[in-house]
Amino acid sequence: MLNPATVNKRVLIGVGGGIAAYKVCEVVSTLFKTGIEIRVILTRSAQEFITPLTLATLSRHCAYTDDSFWQPTHSRPLHIELGEWADLLVIAPLTANTLAKLAYGMADNLLTNTVLASTCPVLLAPAMNTDMWEQSAVQRNWHQILIDRRYHGMNTASGLLACDRIGAGRMAEPPEIMAYVQSLLHTQGVRDLVGKQVLISAGGTREYFDTVRFIGNPSTGKMGLALAQAALHRGASVTLVHGPANWDVPLGVQAISVTSAEEMQQVMRSYFPTADVIFMAAAVADVKPRDYSPEKLPKRSLPQALPLEPVPDIIAQLAQLKQPHQRLVGFAAQTGDIITPAIEKLQSKKLDVIVTNPIDQPDSGFGSDNNQAIILDRQGRKVEIAPCSKLLMAHHLFDFVR
């Protein structure tokens, strides 16, 4: 589906020589479907793993190789044209060889010449054997290149590698790469949250009355996940406190899983003092069963009426602890009139900002990949966010809070 935020954006993807090159096919195909213009450069070793024809087909444009570089078929030097054309450059997989060249400003092929001939942000997704990745020379090059704020590095994952080694060095998965691309196209590479601690709650809580039955809600935590991704991509240190979820935590995010409102309260209060920005995006239960059975109750023993009691009001407690430098952001999922109850919550809870979103609109709210909202603050500012991806909405929220 076309994404209005990315239509006419231009992304140049450089493919290095590694088995992870096959993952780039999904990245290229998916980004093209969002409306992004794609160009691809393959190094000579990358062509041992994947063909230019494959990537040309997926990107709907010829894929460039070193042979293209040396053929005088362009009115201007190819690396200059490509470098000026790109809004963003992605190198995936980034090999130890290409990393070393970038770290020392070397340019001996089309890809490295294009990097030096461009000024756009560069996203690096390394992939290599664990022993290679952990070599002191490779780590030195990695840290050296990231000193240049033009370069944005993705963490490697740990797991079973193609060489049968279990350890670090796996390239980030395509959905993570695509999310980072979306972020960089929005921020243009600006990392305005470097040095900031961002604390986020996400997902629904569950209040059990026996071992298998609980009071809950349909929240999936996708909005909190998007906030964590956006904060990470903008340079923040991120702690994500989430209820039961079926998504993967982004590499580089400290995630703490909880179940009940009481557990979430304890963790949020523990991390709150060091946080600069706090997003209470979790859909916390309002009540819990008064009694709990440590065994599953047979159907005949279920109570005809379930006595309830309130759960802790987490965000109200955090507001009481808030220091002047901290920003506390709440959420209000509403039906019908979404503004009046949001303003009431903003004032009664003493929040800095509240995000109110309709959950009775199609493709919005709980479980959706998209959202829409109105953002309000205590100074009377009001910004309406039209339907968009939750990641883009997260960036709009950070723009507002900033």
CSV table of C-alpha atoms in Angstrom, one decimal:
chain,number,residue,atom,x,y,z
A,1,MET,CA,0.0,0.0,0.0
A,2,LEU,CA,1.3,3.4,-0.9
A,3,ASN,CA,2.5,5.5,2.0
A,4,PRO,CA,2.0,9.3,1.4
A,5,ALA,CA,4.9,10.0,3.7
A,6,THR,CA,7.3,8.1,1.4
A,7,VAL,CA,6.0,8.6,-2.1
A,8,ASN,CA,8.8,10.2,-4.2
A,9,LYS,CA,11.4,9.5,-1.6
A,10,ARG,CA,14.6,8.0,-3.1
A,11,VAL,CA,16.6,5.2,-1.4
A,12,LEU,CA,19.8,3.8,-2.7
A,13,ILE,CA,20.6,0.3,-1.4
A,14,GLY,CA,24.1,-1.1,-1.5
A,15,VAL,CA,24.4,-4.9,-1.2
A,16,GLY,CA,27.6,-6.4,0.2
A,17,GLY,CA,28.9,-9.9,-0.3
A,18,GLY,CA,27.3,-12.1,2.3
A,19,ILE,CA,24.7,-14.8,2.6
A,20,ALA,CA,22.4,-12.2,4.2
A,21,ALA,CA,22.1,-10.5,0.8
A,22,TYR,CA,19.0,-12.7,0.2
A,23,LYS,CA,17.2,-10.7,2.9
A,24,VAL,CA,17.6,-7.5,0.8
A,25,CYS,CA,15.1,-8.8,-1.7
A,26,GLU,CA,12.3,-8.4,0.9
A,27,VAL,CA,13.5,-4.9,1.8
A,28,VAL,CA,13.6,-3.8,-1.8
A,29,SER,CA,10.2,-5.3,-2.7
A,30,THR,CA,8.4,-3.9,0.4
A,31,LEU,CA,9.9,-0.4,0.1
A,32,PHE,CA,8.9,-0.2,-3.5
A,33,LYS,CA,5.3,-1.0,-2.6
A,34,THR,CA,5.2,2.0,-0.2
A,35,GLY,CA,6.0,4.4,-3.1
A,36,ILE,CA,9.7,4.8,-2.5
A,37,GLU,CA,12.0,5.0,-5.6
A,38,ILE,CA,14.7,2.3,-5.3
A,39,ARG,CA,18.1,2.0,-6.9
A,40,VAL,CA,20.5,-0.8,-6.1
A,41,ILE,CA,24.3,-1.2,-6.2
A,42,LEU,CA,25.8,-4.7,-5.9
A,43,THR,CA,29.5,-5.2,-5.1
A,44,ARG,CA,31.4,-7.7,-7.1
A,45,SER,CA,31.2,-10.2,-4.2
A,46,ALA,CA,27.5,-9.6,-3.7
A,47,GLN,CA,26.9,-11.0,-7.2
A,48,GLU,CA,28.1,-14.4,-5.9
A,49,PHE,CA,25.1,-14.5,-3.6
A,50,ILE,CA,22.3,-12.7,-5.6
A,51,THR,CA,21.9,-11.6,-9.2
A,52,PRO,CA,21.5,-8.0,-10.5
A,53,LEU,CA,18.5,-9.3,-12.4
A,54,THR,CA,16.7,-10.3,-9.2
A,55,LEU,CA,17.1,-6.8,-7.7
A,56,ALA,CA,16.4,-5.0,-10.9
A,57,THR,CA,13.1,-6.9,-11.2
A,58,LEU,CA,12.1,-6.0,-7.6
A,59,SER,CA,13.1,-2.4,-7.8
A,60,ARG,CA,11.8,-1.8,-11.4
A,61,HIS,CA,15.1,-0.3,-12.3
A,62,CYS,CA,18.4,-1.6,-13.5
A,63,ALA,CA,20.8,-2.7,-10.7
A,64,TYR,CA,24.2,-1.2,-10.9
A,65,THR,CA,27.5,-3.1,-10.6
A,66,ASP,CA,31.2,-2.3,-11.0
A,67,ASP,CA,30.8,-3.0,-14.7
A,68,SER,CA,28.3,-0.2,-14.8
A,69,PHE,CA,30.8,2.1,-13.1
A,70,TRP,CA,33.5,1.7,-15.8
A,71,GLN,CA,31.2,1.9,-18.8
A,72,PRO,CA,31.0,5.4,-20.4
A,73,THR,CA,27.3,5.3,-20.9
A,74,HIS,CA,26.3,8.1,-18.6
A,75,SER,CA,26.4,11.9,-19.3
A,76,ARG,CA,27.9,12.4,-15.8
A,77,PRO,CA,29.9,10.0,-13.6
A,78,LEU,CA,27.6,7.3,-12.3
A,79,HIS,CA,28.7,7.6,-8.7
A,80,ILE,CA,28.0,11.4,-8.8
A,81,GLU,CA,24.6,10.9,-10.3
A,82,LEU,CA,23.6,8.3,-7.7
A,83,GLY,CA,25.1,10.2,-4.8
A,84,GLU,CA,23.1,13.3,-5.6
A,85,TRP,CA,20.0,11.3,-6.4
A,86,ALA,CA,19.6,9.5,-3.0
A,87,ASP,CA,17.7,10.8,0.0
A,88,LEU,CA,19.0,7.8,2.0
A,89,LEU,CA,21.7,5.2,1.4
A,90,VAL,CA,21.3,1.7,3.0
A,91,ILE,CA,24.2,-0.8,3.0
A,92,ALA,CA,23.0,-4.3,3.8
A,93,PRO,CA,24.7,-6.6,4.4
A,94,LEU,CA,27.7,-4.5,5.5
A,95,THR,CA,30.7,-6.7,5.3
A,96,ALA,CA,34.0,-6.3,7.2
A,97,ASN,CA,35.7,-5.3,4.0
A,98,THR,CA,33.3,-2.5,3.1
A,99,LEU,CA,33.2,-1.3,6.7
A,100,ALA,CA,37.0,-1.0,6.7
A,101,LYS,CA,36.9,1.0,3.5
A,102,LEU,CA,34.2,3.4,4.8
A,103,ALA,CA,36.1,3.9,8.1
A,104,TYR,CA,39.2,5.0,6.3
A,105,GLY,CA,37.5,6.9,3.4
A,106,MET,CA,38.6,4.5,0.7
A,107,ALA,CA,36.8,4.3,-2.6
A,108,ASP,CA,37.7,1.5,-5.0
A,109,ASN,CA,34.4,0.4,-6.4
A,110,LEU,CA,31.0,1.9,-7.3
A,111,LEU,CA,29.5,1.6,-3.9
A,112,THR,CA,32.3,3.2,-1.9
A,113,ASN,CA,32.7,5.9,-4.5
A,114,THR,CA,29.0,6.7,-4.3
A,115,VAL,CA,29.1,6.9,-0.5
A,116,LEU,CA,31.8,9.5,-0.7
A,117,ALA,CA,30.0,11.4,-3.5
A,118,SER,CA,26.8,11.7,-1.4
A,119,THR,CA,25.8,13.7,1.6
A,120,CYS,CA,22.6,11.9,2.6
A,121,PRO,CA,22.3,9.7,5.8
A,122,VAL,CA,23.7,6.2,5.5
A,123,LEU,CA,22.1,3.3,7.3
A,124,LEU,CA,24.5,0.4,8.0
A,125,ALA,CA,23.3,-3.2,8.6
A,126,PRO,CA,26.4,-5.4,9.3
A,127,ALA,CA,26.4,-9.1,8.9
A,128,MET,CA,29.3,-11.5,9.4
A,129,ASN,CA,30.6,-14.5,11.3
A,130,THR,CA,30.8,-14.1,15.1
A,131,ASP,CA,34.6,-14.3,15.3
A,132,MET,CA,34.9,-11.8,12.4
A,133,TRP,CA,32.4,-9.4,14.1
A,134,GLU,CA,34.1,-9.6,17.4
A,135,GLN,CA,37.6,-8.9,16.1
A,136,SER,CA,39.1,-5.8,17.7
A,137,ALA,CA,39.9,-4.3,14.3
A,138,VAL,CA,36.3,-4.7,13.1
A,139,GLN,CA,34.9,-3.3,16.3
A,140,ARG,CA,37.4,-0.4,16.1
A,141,ASN,CA,36.2,0.4,12.5
A,142,TRP,CA,32.6,0.1,13.6
A,143,HIS,CA,32.9,2.5,16.4
A,144,GLN,CA,35.0,4.9,14.3
A,145,ILE,CA,32.5,5.1,11.5
A,146,LEU,CA,29.6,5.8,13.9
A,147,ILE,CA,31.5,8.8,15.3
A,148,ASP,CA,30.4,10.4,12.0
A,149,ARG,CA,26.8,11.4,12.7
A,150,ARG,CA,26.0,10.8,9.0
A,151,TYR,CA,26.2,7.1,9.7
A,152,HIS,CA,23.4,5.2,11.5
A,153,GLY,CA,24.3,1.7,12.7
A,154,MET,CA,22.0,-1.2,13.3
A,155,ASN,CA,22.8,-3.7,16.0
A,156,THR,CA,23.6,-7.3,14.9
A,157,ALA,CA,21.4,-10.1,16.3
A,158,SER,CA,22.6,-13.3,17.9
A,159,GLY,CA,21.5,-16.7,16.8
A,160,LEU,CA,22.4,-19.5,14.5
A,161,LEU,CA,24.5,-18.2,11.6
A,162,ALA,CA,24.9,-19.7,8.1
A,163,CYS,CA,28.3,-20.9,9.2
A,164,ASP,CA,26.6,-23.0,11.9
A,165,ARG,CA,28.1,-20.8,14.6
A,166,ILE,CA,25.8,-19.5,17.3
A,167,GLY,CA,26.5,-16.0,18.3
A,168,ALA,CA,26.4,-12.3,17.3
A,169,GLY,CA,26.7,-11.2,13.7
A,170,ARG,CA,23.3,-11.8,12.1
A,171,MET,CA,22.0,-9.0,10.0
A,172,ALA,CA,18.9,-7.2,11.3
A,173,GLU,CA,15.7,-8.6,9.9
A,174,PRO,CA,13.9,-6.8,7.0
A,175,PRO,CA,11.1,-5.3,9.1
A,176,GLU,CA,13.6,-3.7,11.4
A,177,ILE,CA,15.6,-2.3,8.4
A,178,MET,CA,12.4,-1.0,6.8
A,179,ALA,CA,11.3,0.7,10.0
A,180,TYR,CA,14.7,2.4,10.3
A,181,VAL,CA,14.4,3.5,6.7
A,182,GLN,CA,11.0,5.1,7.4
A,183,SER,CA,12.4,6.9,10.4
A,184,LEU,CA,15.4,8.3,8.6
A,185,LEU,CA,13.3,9.5,5.8
A,186,HIS,CA,11.2,11.4,8.3
A,187,THR,CA,14.1,12.8,10.5
A,188,GLN,CA,16.5,13.2,7.6
A,189,GLY,CA,19.1,11.6,9.9
A,190,VAL,CA,18.8,14.1,12.7
A,191,ARG,CA,19.3,12.4,16.1
A,192,ASP,CA,17.7,14.9,18.5
A,193,LEU,CA,17.3,12.5,21.4
A,194,VAL,CA,21.0,11.6,21.9
A,195,GLY,CA,21.7,11.5,25.6
A,196,LYS,CA,18.0,11.3,26.5
A,197,GLN,CA,16.3,8.4,28.4
A,198,VAL,CA,12.9,7.5,27.1
A,199,LEU,CA,10.6,5.3,29.1
A,200,ILE,CA,7.6,3.7,27.4
A,201,SER,CA,4.8,1.5,28.6
A,202,ALA,CA,3.0,-0.6,26.0
A,203,GLY,CA,0.3,-3.2,25.5
A,204,GLY,CA,-2.6,-4.3,27.7
A,205,THR,CA,-2.3,-5.7,31.2
A,206,ARG,CA,-4.1,-8.9,32.4
A,207,GLU,CA,-5.8,-9.3,35.8
A,208,TYR,CA,-6.3,-13.0,36.4
A,209,PHE,CA,-8.9,-14.5,38.7
A,210,ASP,CA,-7.7,-18.0,38.2
A,211,THR,CA,-4.7,-19.5,36.3
A,212,VAL,CA,-6.2,-19.1,32.9
A,213,ARG,CA,-9.0,-16.5,33.0
A,214,PHE,CA,-8.4,-12.8,33.2
A,215,ILE,CA,-9.8,-9.3,32.7
A,216,GLY,CA,-8.0,-7.6,29.8
A,217,ASN,CA,-8.4,-5.7,26.6
A,218,PRO,CA,-7.4,-6.0,22.9
A,219,SER,CA,-4.3,-3.8,23.0
A,220,THR,CA,-1.4,-5.3,21.1
A,221,GLY,CA,1.3,-2.8,22.2
A,222,LYS,CA,2.0,-1.8,18.6
A,223,MET,CA,1.9,1.9,19.4
A,224,GLY,CA,4.4,1.5,22.2
A,225,LEU,CA,6.6,-0.6,20.0
A,226,ALA,CA,6.5,2.2,17.4
A,227,LEU,CA,7.5,4.8,20.0
A,228,ALA,CA,10.4,2.6,21.1
A,229,GLN,CA,11.6,2.3,17.5
A,230,ALA,CA,11.3,6.0,16.8
A,231,ALA,CA,13.1,6.9,20.0
A,232,LEU,CA,15.9,4.5,19.3
A,233,HIS,CA,16.3,5.7,15.7
A,234,ARG,CA,16.5,9.3,17.0
A,235,GLY,CA,19.4,8.4,19.3
A,236,ALA,CA,17.7,7.8,22.7
A,237,SER,CA,18.3,5.2,25.3
A,238,VAL,CA,15.0,3.3,25.4
A,239,THR,CA,13.3,1.2,28.1
A,240,LEU,CA,10.1,-0.5,27.0
A,241,VAL,CA,7.8,-1.9,29.7
A,242,HIS,CA,5.2,-4.1,28.0
A,243,GLY,CA,2.4,-6.5,28.7
A,244,PRO,CA,1.9,-9.8,26.8
A,245,ALA,CA,2.9,-9.3,23.2
A,246,ASN,CA,3.7,-11.3,20.1
A,247,TRP,CA,6.2,-9.0,18.4
A,248,ASP,CA,10.0,-8.9,18.6
A,249,VAL,CA,11.7,-6.2,20.6
A,250,PRO,CA,13.9,-4.0,18.5
A,251,LEU,CA,17.6,-4.6,18.9
A,252,GLY,CA,19.0,-2.0,21.2
A,253,VAL,CA,15.9,-1.5,23.3
A,254,GLN,CA,15.8,-2.6,26.9
A,255,ALA,CA,12.5,-4.5,27.3
A,256,ILE,CA,10.8,-5.6,30.5
A,257,SER,CA,7.8,-7.9,30.2
A,258,VAL,CA,5.0,-7.6,32.8
A,259,THR,CA,1.5,-9.0,33.1
A,260,SER,CA,-0.5,-7.1,35.7
A,261,ALA,CA,-1.1,-3.5,36.4
A,262,GLU,CA,0.7,-3.9,39.7
A,263,GLU,CA,3.8,-5.3,38.0
A,264,MET,CA,3.8,-2.5,35.5
A,265,GLN,CA,3.4,0.1,38.3
A,266,GLN,CA,6.5,-1.3,40.1
A,267,VAL,CA,8.7,-1.3,37.0
A,268,MET,CA,7.6,2.1,35.8
A,269,ARG,CA,8.2,3.7,39.2
A,270,SER,CA,11.6,2.0,39.3
A,271,TYR,CA,12.8,3.5,36.0
A,272,PHE,CA,10.9,6.8,36.2
A,273,PRO,CA,13.5,8.9,38.1
A,274,THR,CA,16.1,8.6,35.3
A,275,ALA,CA,13.7,9.1,32.4
A,276,ASP,CA,13.5,12.4,30.5
A,277,VAL,CA,10.4,11.6,28.4
A,278,ILE,CA,7.7,9.1,29.6
A,279,PHE,CA,5.0,7.7,27.3
A,280,MET,CA,2.3,5.9,29.1
A,281,ALA,CA,0.9,4.1,26.0
A,282,ALA,CA,-0.2,0.9,27.8
A,283,ALA,CA,-3.8,0.1,28.0
A,284,VAL,CA,-3.8,-0.6,31.7
A,285,ALA,CA,-6.8,-2.4,33.2
A,286,ASP,CA,-9.1,-0.3,35.4
A,287,VAL,CA,-10.1,-3.0,37.8
A,288,LYS,CA,-9.0,-6.5,38.9
A,289,PRO,CA,-10.8,-9.4,40.5
A,290,ARG,CA,-10.8,-9.1,44.3
A,291,ASP,CA,-10.1,-12.9,44.6
A,292,TYR,CA,-7.6,-15.1,42.9
A,293,SER,CA,-7.6,-18.9,42.6
A,294,PRO,CA,-4.2,-20.6,42.1
A,295,GLU,CA,-6.0,-23.4,40.3
A,296,LYS,CA,-8.3,-23.4,37.3
A,297,LEU,CA,-11.8,-23.1,38.5
A,298,PRO,CA,-14.2,-25.6,37.0
A,299,LYS,CA,-17.1,-24.1,35.1
A,300,ARG,CA,-19.6,-25.0,37.7
A,301,SER,CA,-17.5,-23.1,40.3
A,302,LEU,CA,-17.3,-19.8,38.5
A,303,PRO,CA,-18.9,-17.0,40.5
A,304,GLN,CA,-22.2,-15.6,39.4
A,305,ALA,CA,-20.9,-12.2,40.2
A,306,LEU,CA,-17.2,-11.3,40.1
A,307,PRO,CA,-16.1,-8.9,43.0
A,308,LEU,CA,-13.8,-6.2,41.6
A,309,GLU,CA,-11.4,-3.7,43.0
A,310,PRO,CA,-9.4,-0.8,41.4
A,311,VAL,CA,-5.9,-1.2,40.1
A,312,PRO,CA,-3.2,1.4,40.8
A,313,ASP,CA,-3.5,4.6,38.7
A,314,ILE,CA,0.0,4.4,37.4
A,315,ILE,CA,0.1,7.6,35.4
A,316,ALA,CA,-1.4,9.7,38.2
A,317,GLN,CA,1.3,8.4,40.6
A,318,LEU,CA,4.1,9.2,38.1
A,319,ALA,CA,2.7,12.7,37.7
A,320,GLN,CA,3.1,13.2,41.4
A,321,LEU,CA,6.8,12.2,41.1
A,322,LYS,CA,7.5,14.2,38.0
A,323,GLN,CA,10.4,16.7,38.0
A,324,PRO,CA,10.5,19.9,36.0
A,325,HIS,CA,12.8,18.6,33.3
A,326,GLN,CA,10.6,15.5,32.7
A,327,ARG,CA,7.8,15.3,30.1
A,328,LEU,CA,4.9,12.9,30.9
A,329,VAL,CA,2.7,11.9,28.0
A,330,GLY,CA,-0.6,10.0,28.4
A,331,PHE,CA,-2.9,8.3,25.9
A,332,ALA,CA,-6.7,8.2,25.8
A,333,ALA,CA,-8.4,5.7,23.5
A,334,GLN,CA,-12.0,6.9,23.0
A,335,THR,CA,-15.2,6.5,21.0
A,336,GLY,CA,-17.4,9.3,19.9
A,337,ASP,CA,-16.2,12.6,21.4
A,338,ILE,CA,-12.5,12.1,21.9
A,339,ILE,CA,-11.5,15.6,22.9
A,340,THR,CA,-13.6,16.4,26.0
A,341,PRO,CA,-12.5,13.3,28.0
A,342,ALA,CA,-8.9,13.8,26.9
A,343,ILE,CA,-8.8,17.4,28.2
A,344,GLU,CA,-10.3,16.2,31.5
A,345,LYS,CA,-7.7,13.5,31.8
A,346,LEU,CA,-4.9,15.9,30.8
A,347,GLN,CA,-5.9,18.2,33.6
A,348,SER,CA,-6.9,15.8,36.3
A,349,LYS,CA,-3.8,13.6,35.9
A,350,LYS,CA,-1.5,16.6,35.6
A,351,LEU,CA,0.0,15.4,32.4
A,352,ASP,CA,2.2,17.5,30.1
A,353,VAL,CA,0.7,16.1,26.9
A,354,ILE,CA,-2.1,13.7,26.0
A,355,VAL,CA,-2.7,11.8,22.8
A,356,THR,CA,-6.4,11.0,22.1
A,357,ASN,CA,-7.2,8.6,19.4
A,358,PRO,CA,-10.5,7.1,18.1
A,359,ILE,CA,-10.9,3.4,18.4
A,360,ASP,CA,-14.2,3.3,16.6
A,361,GLN,CA,-12.7,4.3,13.3
A,362,PRO,CA,-11.6,1.7,10.7
A,363,ASP,CA,-7.9,0.8,10.6
A,364,SER,CA,-7.2,2.8,13.7
A,365,GLY,CA,-6.5,2.0,17.4
A,366,PHE,CA,-6.1,-1.4,19.0
A,367,GLY,CA,-4.4,-4.0,16.9
A,368,SER,CA,-4.0,-1.9,13.8
A,369,ASP,CA,-0.7,-1.0,12.1
A,370,ASN,CA,-2.1,2.5,11.6
A,371,ASN,CA,-3.5,5.2,13.8
A,372,GLN,CA,-4.8,8.7,13.9
A,373,ALA,CA,-4.9,11.1,16.9
A,374,ILE,CA,-5.3,14.6,18.3
A,375,ILE,CA,-2.4,15.8,20.5
A,376,LEU,CA,-3.1,18.3,23.2
A,377,ASP,CA,-0.9,19.9,25.9
A,378,ARG,CA,-1.3,22.0,29.0
A,379,GLN,CA,-0.3,25.2,27.0
A,380,GLY,CA,-3.4,24.8,24.8
A,381,ARG,CA,-1.5,23.5,21.7
A,382,LYS,CA,-3.6,21.2,19.5
A,383,VAL,CA,-2.3,19.1,16.6
A,384,GLU,CA,-4.3,16.7,14.6
A,385,ILE,CA,-2.5,13.7,13.1
A,386,ALA,CA,-4.2,12.3,10.0
A,387,PRO,CA,-4.3,8.5,9.5
A,388,CYS,CA,-0.8,7.2,9.1
A,389,SER,CA,1.5,4.3,10.2
A,390,LYS,CA,2.0,4.0,14.0
A,391,LEU,CA,5.8,4.6,13.4
A,392,LEU,CA,5.1,7.9,11.6
A,393,MET,CA,2.7,8.9,14.4
A,394,ALA,CA,5.4,8.1,16.9
A,395,HIS,CA,7.7,10.5,15.1
A,396,HIS,CA,4.9,13.2,15.1
A,397,LEU,CA,4.6,12.7,18.8
A,398,PHE,CA,8.4,13.2,19.4
A,399,ASP,CA,8.3,16.3,17.1
A,400,PHE,CA,5.5,17.7,19.3
A,401,VAL,CA,7.1,16.9,22.6
A,402,ARG,CA,10.4,18.2,21.5
